mmCIF file of C-alpha atoms in Angstrom:
data_model
loop_
_atom_site.group_PDB
_atom_site.id
_atom_site.type_symbol
_atom_site.label_atom_id
_atom_site.label_comp_id
_atom_site.label_asym_id
_atom_site.label_seq_id
_atom_site.Cartn_x
_atom_site.Cartn_y
_atom_site.Cartn_z
ATOM 1 C CA MET G 1 -0.576 35.214 -8.155
ATOM 2 C CA GLU G 2 2.892 34.078 -9.419
ATOM 3 C CA ASP G 3 3.279 32.558 -12.683
ATOM 4 C CA SER G 4 4.425 28.868 -12.811
ATOM 5 C CA PRO G 5 5.503 26.839 -15.757
ATOM 6 C CA LYS G 6 3.061 24.150 -16.680
ATOM 7 C CA ILE G 7 4.535 20.609 -16.419
ATOM 8 C CA PRO G 8 2.461 17.743 -17.477
ATOM 9 C CA MET G 9 1.599 14.895 -15.129
ATOM 10 C CA GLU G 10 3.330 11.373 -15.921
ATOM 11 C CA THR G 11 1.102 8.643 -16.732
ATOM 12 C CA ALA G 12 1.238 5.280 -14.942
ATOM 13 C CA GLY G 13 2.919 3.631 -17.793
ATOM 14 C CA ASN G 14 5.772 6.022 -17.966
ATOM 15 C CA ILE G 15 6.279 5.775 -14.332
ATOM 16 C CA ILE G 16 6.471 2.071 -14.392
ATOM 17 C CA ARG G 17 8.868 2.024 -17.434
ATOM 18 C CA ARG G 18 11.114 4.571 -15.521
ATOM 19 C CA SER G 19 11.061 2.420 -12.260
ATOM 20 C CA ILE G 20 12.177 -0.664 -14.213
ATOM 21 C CA TYR G 21 14.873 1.402 -15.997
ATOM 22 C CA ILE G 22 16.246 2.811 -12.651
ATOM 23 C CA PHE G 23 16.127 -0.599 -11.069
ATOM 24 C CA LEU G 24 18.100 -2.185 -13.887
ATOM 25 C CA GLN G 25 20.479 0.723 -14.234
ATOM 26 C CA ASN G 26 21.277 0.373 -10.456
ATOM 27 C CA TYR G 27 20.665 -3.297 -10.229
ATOM 28 C CA GLN G 28 23.609 -4.169 -8.079
ATOM 29 C CA HIS G 29 22.539 -1.598 -5.203
ATOM 30 C CA PHE G 30 18.720 -2.534 -5.270
ATOM 31 C CA SER G 31 19.156 -6.254 -5.698
ATOM 32 C CA THR G 32 21.645 -6.677 -2.876
ATOM 33 C CA ILE G 33 21.034 -3.992 -0.274
ATOM 34 C CA SER G 34 17.400 -3.089 -0.685
ATOM 35 C CA ALA G 35 16.008 -6.590 -1.708
ATOM 36 C CA LEU G 36 17.965 -8.367 1.025
ATOM 37 C CA LEU G 37 16.714 -6.106 3.658
ATOM 38 C CA ALA G 38 13.206 -6.818 2.465
ATOM 39 C CA PHE G 39 13.715 -10.608 2.388
ATOM 40 C CA PRO G 40 12.950 -11.520 5.768
ATOM 41 C CA PHE G 41 9.655 -9.428 5.454
ATOM 42 C CA SER G 42 8.798 -11.370 2.314
ATOM 43 C CA VAL G 43 9.504 -14.726 4.046
ATOM 44 C CA SER G 44 7.296 -13.718 6.877
ATOM 45 C CA ILE G 45 4.452 -12.746 4.393
ATOM 46 C CA LEU G 46 4.505 -15.950 2.477
ATOM 47 C CA LEU G 47 4.873 -18.266 5.421
ATOM 48 C CA SER G 48 2.111 -16.541 7.290
ATOM 49 C CA GLN G 49 -0.203 -17.377 4.455
ATOM 50 C CA ALA G 50 0.805 -21.036 4.836
ATOM 51 C CA LEU G 51 0.550 -21.004 8.729
ATOM 52 C CA ILE G 52 -2.632 -18.936 9.127
ATOM 53 C CA PRO G 53 -5.217 -21.743 8.348
ATOM 54 C CA SER G 54 -3.652 -24.029 11.019
ATOM 55 C CA ALA G 55 -3.174 -21.303 13.574
ATOM 56 C CA SER G 56 -5.488 -21.025 16.534
ATOM 57 C CA LEU G 57 -5.838 -17.337 16.078
ATOM 58 C CA PHE G 58 -7.474 -17.496 12.702
ATOM 59 C CA PRO G 59 -10.704 -19.294 13.765
ATOM 60 C CA THR G 60 -10.867 -16.910 16.787
ATOM 61 C CA VAL G 61 -10.850 -13.784 14.646
ATOM 62 C CA TYR G 62 -12.994 -15.331 12.058
ATOM 63 C CA ASN G 63 -15.825 -16.264 14.607
ATOM 64 C CA ARG G 64 -15.629 -12.773 16.299
ATOM 65 C CA LEU G 65 -15.887 -10.910 12.877
ATOM 66 C CA GLN G 66 -18.789 -13.345 11.918
ATOM 67 C CA ASN G 67 -20.750 -12.314 15.188
ATOM 68 C CA LEU G 68 -19.992 -8.744 14.529
ATOM 69 C CA PHE G 69 -21.491 -8.793 11.090
ATOM 70 C CA ASN G 70 -24.366 -10.738 12.383
ATOM 71 C CA SER G 71 -25.083 -8.382 15.114
ATOM 72 C CA ALA G 72 -24.812 -5.256 12.679
ATOM 73 C CA GLY G 73 -27.540 -6.871 10.613
ATOM 74 C CA PHE G 74 -25.689 -7.905 7.673
ATOM 75 C CA PRO G 75 -27.323 -10.810 5.803
ATOM 76 C CA PRO G 76 -25.581 -14.073 6.871
ATOM 77 C CA SER G 77 -26.145 -15.748 3.380
ATOM 78 C CA SER G 78 -24.477 -13.080 1.521
ATOM 79 C CA GLU G 79 -21.390 -14.359 -0.367
ATOM 80 C CA PHE G 80 -19.712 -10.824 -0.187
ATOM 81 C CA PHE G 81 -19.507 -10.647 3.520
ATOM 82 C CA SER G 82 -18.345 -14.270 3.756
ATOM 83 C CA ILE G 83 -15.458 -13.602 1.430
ATOM 84 C CA LEU G 84 -14.844 -10.172 3.279
ATOM 85 C CA ASN G 85 -14.744 -12.040 6.632
ATOM 86 C CA LEU G 86 -12.304 -14.625 5.374
ATOM 87 C CA LYS G 87 -9.976 -12.075 3.856
ATOM 88 C CA LEU G 88 -10.234 -9.794 6.904
ATOM 89 C CA SER G 89 -9.562 -12.576 9.216
ATOM 90 C CA GLN G 90 -6.575 -13.716 7.175
ATOM 91 C CA THR G 91 -5.110 -10.081 7.008
ATOM 92 C CA ILE G 92 -5.608 -9.688 10.892
ATOM 93 C CA SER G 93 -3.994 -12.902 11.745
ATOM 94 C CA SER G 94 -1.128 -12.361 9.407
ATOM 95 C CA SER G 95 -0.446 -8.937 10.719
ATOM 96 C CA PHE G 96 0.258 -10.442 14.152
ATOM 97 C CA PHE G 97 2.884 -12.684 12.585
ATOM 98 C CA THR G 98 4.530 -10.058 10.190
ATOM 99 C CA LEU G 99 4.287 -6.878 12.389
ATOM 100 C CA PRO G 100 7.920 -7.327 13.890
ATOM 101 C CA PHE G 101 9.204 -7.910 10.281
ATOM 102 C CA ILE G 102 7.332 -4.735 9.023
ATOM 103 C CA PHE G 103 8.622 -2.492 11.801
ATOM 104 C CA THR G 104 12.254 -3.554 10.963
ATOM 105 C CA PHE G 105 13.174 -5.098 7.718
ATOM 106 C CA PHE G 106 10.317 -3.848 5.725
ATOM 107 C CA LEU G 107 10.835 -0.051 6.588
ATOM 108 C CA PHE G 108 14.642 -0.463 6.463
ATOM 109 C CA SER G 109 14.235 -1.654 2.921
ATOM 110 C CA LYS G 110 12.078 1.262 2.117
ATOM 111 C CA ALA G 111 14.542 3.634 3.624
ATOM 112 C CA SER G 112 17.304 2.168 1.590
ATOM 113 C CA VAL G 113 15.496 2.878 -1.512
ATOM 114 C CA ILE G 114 14.287 6.349 -0.469
ATOM 115 C CA GLN G 115 17.855 7.474 0.555
ATOM 116 C CA ALA G 116 19.385 6.069 -2.712
ATOM 117 C CA LEU G 117 16.939 7.985 -4.968
ATOM 118 C CA ASN G 118 17.367 11.129 -3.003
ATOM 119 C CA HIS G 119 20.803 11.387 -4.138
ATOM 120 C CA HIS G 120 21.971 12.215 -7.631
ATOM 121 C CA LYS G 121 24.327 9.142 -7.588
ATOM 122 C CA LEU G 122 24.034 5.911 -5.639
ATOM 123 C CA PRO G 123 26.563 5.186 -2.995
ATOM 124 C CA THR G 124 29.316 2.826 -3.921
ATOM 125 C CA SER G 125 29.785 1.332 -0.463
ATOM 126 C CA PRO G 126 27.012 -0.150 1.688
ATOM 127 C CA PRO G 127 25.257 2.631 3.816
ATOM 128 C CA SER G 128 26.013 2.783 7.691
ATOM 129 C CA PHE G 129 23.290 1.951 10.086
ATOM 130 C CA SER G 130 23.213 5.589 11.405
ATOM 131 C CA SER G 131 22.315 6.667 7.796
ATOM 132 C CA PHE G 132 19.163 4.719 8.119
ATOM 133 C CA VAL G 133 18.116 5.963 11.471
ATOM 134 C CA SER G 134 17.345 9.332 10.314
ATOM 135 C CA ILE G 135 15.001 8.133 7.646
ATOM 136 C CA PHE G 136 13.726 5.092 9.711
ATOM 137 C CA ASN G 137 12.079 6.976 12.667
ATOM 138 C CA PRO G 138 9.801 9.130 10.356
ATOM 139 C CA LEU G 139 8.944 6.127 8.383
ATOM 140 C CA LEU G 140 7.890 4.083 11.612
ATOM 141 C CA LEU G 141 5.670 7.050 12.860
ATOM 142 C CA THR G 142 4.092 7.440 9.503
ATOM 143 C CA TYR G 143 3.508 3.687 9.198
ATOM 144 C CA ILE G 144 1.703 3.658 12.564
ATOM 145 C CA CYS G 145 -0.496 6.503 11.418
ATOM 146 C CA ASN G 146 -1.135 4.674 8.089
ATOM 147 C CA SER G 147 -2.383 1.610 10.237
ATOM 148 C CA ILE G 148 -4.928 3.917 11.871
ATOM 149 C CA LEU G 149 -5.924 5.297 8.472
ATOM 150 C CA ILE G 150 -6.508 1.832 7.068
ATOM 151 C CA ILE G 151 -8.563 0.865 10.052
ATOM 152 C CA SER G 152 -10.505 4.033 9.720
ATOM 153 C CA ALA G 153 -11.276 3.399 5.980
ATOM 154 C CA ASN G 154 -12.637 -0.145 6.960
ATOM 155 C CA ALA G 155 -14.696 1.293 9.587
ATOM 156 C CA THR G 156 -16.014 3.951 7.242
ATOM 157 C CA ALA G 157 -16.777 1.188 4.538
ATOM 158 C CA PHE G 158 -18.682 -0.915 7.101
ATOM 159 C CA CYS G 159 -20.576 2.099 8.502
ATOM 160 C CA LEU G 160 -21.776 2.763 4.717
ATOM 161 C CA LEU G 161 -22.665 -0.885 4.185
ATOM 162 C CA PHE G 162 -24.522 -0.843 7.568
ATOM 163 C CA LEU G 163 -26.616 2.010 6.617
ATOM 164 C CA SER G 164 -27.214 0.792 3.211
ATOM 165 C CA PHE G 165 -28.533 -2.742 4.129
ATOM 166 C CA ASN G 166 -30.645 -1.352 6.935
ATOM 167 C CA ILE G 167 -32.215 1.302 4.653
ATOM 168 C CA LEU G 168 -32.967 -1.389 2.099
ATOM 169 C CA GLU G 169 -34.685 -3.480 4.661
ATOM 170 C CA GLY G 170 -36.488 -0.552 6.035
ATOM 171 C CA PHE G 171 -38.228 0.072 2.665
ATOM 172 C CA ASP G 172 -38.951 -3.598 2.268
ATOM 173 C CA PHE G 173 -36.307 -4.324 -0.424
ATOM 174 C CA SER G 174 -35.229 -7.582 0.942
ATOM 175 C CA SER G 175 -35.110 -9.626 -1.993
ATOM 176 C CA ARG G 176 -32.160 -11.769 -3.151
ATOM 177 C CA ASN G 177 -31.482 -9.533 -6.280
ATOM 178 C CA SER G 178 -31.739 -6.309 -4.074
ATOM 179 C CA PHE G 179 -28.908 -7.840 -1.668
ATOM 180 C CA LEU G 180 -26.906 -8.932 -4.786
ATOM 181 C CA LEU G 181 -26.973 -5.386 -6.323
ATOM 182 C CA LEU G 182 -26.135 -3.735 -3.017
ATOM 183 C CA SER G 183 -23.279 -6.236 -2.521
ATOM 184 C CA ALA G 184 -21.786 -5.414 -5.755
ATOM 185 C CA VAL G 185 -22.030 -1.720 -5.080
ATOM 186 C CA GLY G 186 -20.318 -2.447 -1.796
ATOM 187 C CA VAL G 187 -17.494 -4.213 -3.374
ATOM 188 C CA VAL G 188 -16.928 -1.083 -5.579
ATOM 189 C CA VAL G 189 -17.304 1.190 -2.586
ATOM 190 C CA TYR G 190 -15.067 -0.775 -0.308
ATOM 191 C CA SER G 191 -12.386 -1.089 -2.948
ATOM 192 C CA VAL G 192 -12.151 2.561 -3.825
ATOM 193 C CA LEU G 193 -12.042 3.543 -0.199
ATOM 194 C CA LEU G 194 -9.449 0.940 0.788
ATOM 195 C CA GLY G 195 -7.311 1.547 -2.523
ATOM 196 C CA ASN G 196 -7.156 5.170 -1.815
ATOM 197 C CA ALA G 197 -6.065 4.768 1.623
ATOM 198 C CA LEU G 198 -3.310 2.218 0.699
ATOM 199 C CA VAL G 199 -2.099 4.695 -2.149
ATOM 200 C CA ILE G 200 -2.094 7.703 0.450
ATOM 201 C CA GLY G 201 -0.227 5.574 2.932
ATOM 202 C CA ASN G 202 2.407 4.597 0.346
ATOM 203 C CA LEU G 203 2.979 8.136 -0.798
ATOM 204 C CA SER G 204 3.216 9.410 2.911
ATOM 205 C CA LEU G 205 5.847 6.887 3.346
ATOM 206 C CA VAL G 206 7.953 8.159 0.648
ATOM 207 C CA LEU G 207 7.153 11.653 1.747
ATOM 208 C CA SER G 208 8.149 11.152 5.376
ATOM 209 C CA GLY G 209 11.473 9.751 4.192
ATOM 210 C CA THR G 210 12.209 12.427 1.745
ATOM 211 C CA GLU G 211 11.286 15.402 3.967
ATOM 212 C CA ARG G 212 12.213 13.676 7.350
ATOM 213 C CA SER G 213 8.963 14.509 8.841
ATOM 214 C CA GLY G 214 6.636 11.701 9.904
ATOM 215 C CA GLY G 215 3.312 11.188 11.354
ATOM 216 C CA TYR G 216 -0.100 12.633 10.574
ATOM 217 C CA LEU G 217 1.271 15.649 8.678
ATOM 218 C CA ALA G 218 2.850 13.229 6.163
ATOM 219 C CA ILE G 219 -0.444 11.829 5.573
ATOM 220 C CA LEU G 220 -2.018 15.260 5.157
ATOM 221 C CA LYS G 221 0.629 16.411 2.740
ATOM 222 C CA ALA G 222 0.105 13.145 0.631
ATOM 223 C CA CYS G 223 -3.638 13.753 0.600
ATOM 224 C CA VAL G 224 -3.029 17.328 -0.854
ATOM 225 C CA MET G 225 -0.432 16.026 -3.337
ATOM 226 C CA ILE G 226 -2.624 13.366 -4.659
ATOM 227 C CA ARG G 227 -5.588 15.501 -5.398
ATOM 228 C CA GLY G 228 -6.384 15.102 -9.087
ATOM 229 C CA ARG G 229 -3.908 12.137 -9.384
ATOM 230 C CA ALA G 230 -5.790 9.540 -7.725
ATOM 231 C CA SER G 231 -6.630 7.347 -10.838
ATOM 232 C CA THR G 232 -2.837 7.591 -11.762
ATOM 233 C CA ALA G 233 -1.743 6.396 -8.240
ATOM 234 C CA LEU G 234 -4.460 3.525 -8.405
ATOM 235 C CA ALA G 235 -3.263 2.544 -11.831
ATOM 236 C CA LEU G 236 0.199 2.508 -10.607
ATOM 237 C CA ALA G 237 -0.444 0.408 -7.629
ATOM 238 C CA LEU G 238 -2.528 -2.011 -9.379
ATOM 239 C CA PRO G 239 0.186 -4.029 -11.496
ATOM 240 C CA VAL G 240 2.527 -4.188 -8.396
ATOM 241 C CA ASN G 241 -0.236 -5.690 -5.984
ATOM 242 C CA LEU G 242 -1.385 -8.079 -8.780
ATOM 243 C CA SER G 243 2.239 -9.292 -9.367
ATOM 244 C CA MET G 244 2.641 -9.627 -5.469
ATOM 245 C CA ALA G 245 -0.739 -11.621 -5.324
ATOM 246 C CA GLY G 246 0.604 -13.748 -8.210
ATOM 247 C CA ILE G 247 3.836 -14.587 -6.230
ATOM 248 C CA GLU G 248 1.966 -15.486 -3.117
ATOM 249 C CA ALA G 249 -0.355 -17.747 -5.276
ATOM 250 C CA LEU G 250 3.013 -19.284 -6.801
ATOM 251 C CA PHE G 251 4.291 -20.043 -3.294
ATOM 252 C CA GLN G 252 0.998 -21.551 -2.240
ATOM 253 C CA TYR G 253 1.011 -23.857 -5.279
ATOM 254 C CA ARG G 254 4.647 -24.804 -5.378
ATOM 255 C CA ILE G 255 5.529 -24.996 -1.619
ATOM 256 C CA VAL G 256 2.427 -25.060 0.498
ATOM 257 C CA ARG G 257 0.311 -27.484 -1.629
ATOM 258 C CA VAL G 258 3.100 -29.967 -1.914
ATOM 259 C CA SER G 259 3.677 -29.891 1.863
ATOM 260 C CA HIS G 260 0.007 -30.428 2.666
ATOM 261 C CA ARG G 261 0.235 -33.581 0.557
ATOM 262 C CA GLY G 262 2.323 -35.064 3.199
ATOM 263 C CA GLN G 263 5.526 -35.026 0.932
ATOM 264 C CA THR G 264 8.866 -34.646 2.702
ATOM 265 C CA PRO G 265 10.433 -31.081 1.976
ATOM 266 C CA THR G 266 13.662 -31.294 -0.037
ATOM 267 C CA SER G 267 16.674 -29.052 -0.468
ATOM 268 C CA LEU G 268 15.183 -28.105 -4.016
ATOM 269 C CA MET G 269 11.863 -27.001 -2.428
ATOM 270 C CA ALA G 270 13.662 -24.948 0.007
ATOM 271 C CA LEU G 271 15.740 -23.307 -2.748
ATOM 272 C CA GLU G 272 12.617 -22.811 -4.708
ATOM 273 C CA GLY G 273 10.906 -21.225 -1.618
ATOM 274 C CA ILE G 274 13.991 -18.879 -1.150
ATOM 275 C CA LEU G 275 13.828 -17.780 -4.904
ATOM 276 C CA ILE G 276 10.007 -17.040 -4.701
ATOM 277 C CA ALA G 277 10.669 -14.915 -1.611
ATOM 278 C CA TYR G 278 13.558 -12.916 -3.241
ATOM 279 C CA LEU G 279 11.238 -12.391 -5.968
ATOM 280 C CA TYR G 280 8.804 -10.963 -3.823
ATOM 281 C CA SER G 281 11.328 -8.665 -2.243
ATOM 282 C CA ILE G 282 12.309 -7.502 -5.772
ATOM 283 C CA PHE G 283 8.673 -6.299 -6.267
ATOM 284 C CA VAL G 284 8.666 -4.510 -2.778
ATOM 285 C CA VAL G 285 11.827 -2.585 -4.076
ATOM 286 C CA LEU G 286 10.123 -1.829 -7.439
ATOM 287 C CA ASP G 287 7.020 -0.485 -5.645
ATOM 288 C CA THR G 288 8.929 1.821 -3.535
ATOM 289 C CA ILE G 289 10.943 2.989 -6.664
ATOM 290 C CA ALA G 290 7.672 3.717 -8.580
ATOM 291 C CA THR G 291 6.231 5.571 -5.504
ATOM 292 C CA VAL G 292 9.320 7.738 -5.309
ATOM 293 C CA ILE G 293 9.051 8.664 -8.917
ATOM 294 C CA PHE G 294 5.282 9.329 -8.598
ATOM 295 C CA PHE G 295 6.030 11.621 -5.677
ATOM 296 C CA LYS G 296 8.724 13.557 -7.440
ATOM 297 C CA SER G 297 6.332 13.715 -10.426
ATOM 298 C CA CYS G 298 3.478 15.181 -8.204
ATOM 299 C CA LYS G 299 5.790 17.918 -6.841
ATOM 300 C CA ALA G 300 6.974 18.944 -10.222
ATOM 301 C CA SER G 301 3.601 18.917 -12.183
ATOM 302 C CA SER G 302 0.933 21.514 -12.443
ATOM 303 C CA CYS G 303 -2.779 20.767 -12.156
ATOM 304 C CA THR G 304 -5.505 22.077 -14.521
ATOM 305 C CA ASP G 305 -9.076 22.393 -13.583
ATOM 306 C CA GLN G 306 -11.608 20.498 -15.459
ATOM 307 C CA GLU G 307 -12.795 23.422 -17.580
ATOM 308 C CA GLY G 308 -9.190 24.236 -18.524
ATOM 309 C CA ARG G 309 -9.451 27.849 -17.480
ATOM 310 C CA TYR G 310 -6.301 27.896 -15.319
ATOM 311 C CA ALA G 311 -3.301 25.952 -14.044
ATOM 312 C CA TYR G 312 -2.223 25.894 -10.390
ATOM 313 C CA ARG G 313 0.552 24.450 -8.342
ATOM 314 C CA VAL G 314 0.332 23.378 -4.874
ATOM 315 C CA GLU G 315 3.200 24.109 -2.834
ATOM 316 C CA ILE G 316 3.231 22.609 0.785
ATOM 317 C CA ALA G 317 5.104 24.412 3.501
ATOM 318 C CA GLU G 318 5.365 23.319 7.120
ATOM 319 C CA GLU G 319 5.402 26.134 9.769
ATOM 320 C CA ASP G 320 7.861 25.030 12.614
ATOM 321 C CA ASN G 321 6.676 27.653 15.214
ATOM 322 C CA ALA G 322 3.046 27.363 14.588
ATOM 323 C CA GLY G 323 2.922 23.673 13.849
ATOM 324 C CA TYR G 324 0.516 23.777 10.946
ATOM 325 C CA VAL G 325 0.616 23.261 7.206
ATOM 326 C CA SER G 326 0.071 26.107 4.868
ATOM 327 C CA LEU G 327 -0.786 25.717 1.071
ATOM 328 C CA LYS G 328 0.492 28.132 -1.596
ATOM 329 C CA VAL G 329 -1.361 28.083 -4.806
ATOM 330 C CA SER G 330 0.352 29.682 -8.028
ATOM 331 C CA GLN G 331 -2.246 30.428 -10.799
ATOM 332 C CA GLU G 332 -1.522 30.773 -14.525
ATOM 333 C CA LEU G 333 -4.155 32.234 -16.686
ATOM 334 C CA PRO G 334 -4.233 31.201 -20.263
#
């Protein structure tokens, strides 16, 4: 085996600090081109949260999922499945509204960040449309595959919960405490599965934009690269997702709540809504920067097994003629 230098993996805190530093160092580029490209997507996300409760699609999706949960044998009185049904209905209904903006502005924003960070020096002039196309097509294909991955993760979690609840009832453990305990375990399992799927999806988007290869191969490479680094990736995604959730809550509190009271929207409310949407776009850009830095750190770092006996580096090479992915592992003995 070839010897390879041992490069430590960066922590989530260091990656976040570097992301903020890079963003501030190139503030003009990221706050104008990348953030403005993501702005229509941010507006669609925030408006969808306000329009979903009054839309005719939401109760239809909610009732369909409720019937599905009841047919699967899930306890109808469980608060876990009530909350899960509500959030899934909101997500599905919102996806129909935001999907055109995701396939255009969201992916173009990510492409602009990835293309800028792939160069040693950011371009001084705005990039041309043709420069985005070479990155956009792999990103689009990878995002479609990521959607299938998210659906598969949800289906896997539901199958595990279905088997668990039916086995529990089969052994006559149908008390309220048993259902509460299993629901708590279900929350953990569902969060872990969905969190890992989202992290792999984000990393595969950056990988496809960097290497110009999209689809399921990008997801497979992301799964290999994230091995042993899942905790770092989850810790990296948590503050960004919490910040985005806080911005959505701020929009609900400042804009949607006032409009539901029957007050007439004013120009100040419209300006405040625009600023909140722009802030959401900034976090979309920061999330992409952090994922790019994490991707580069994964490629440069070496892994050490749990017993500390050897270090190894995983190199991914795609064979054009054969159409498969080969893994090269370099081992370094102490």
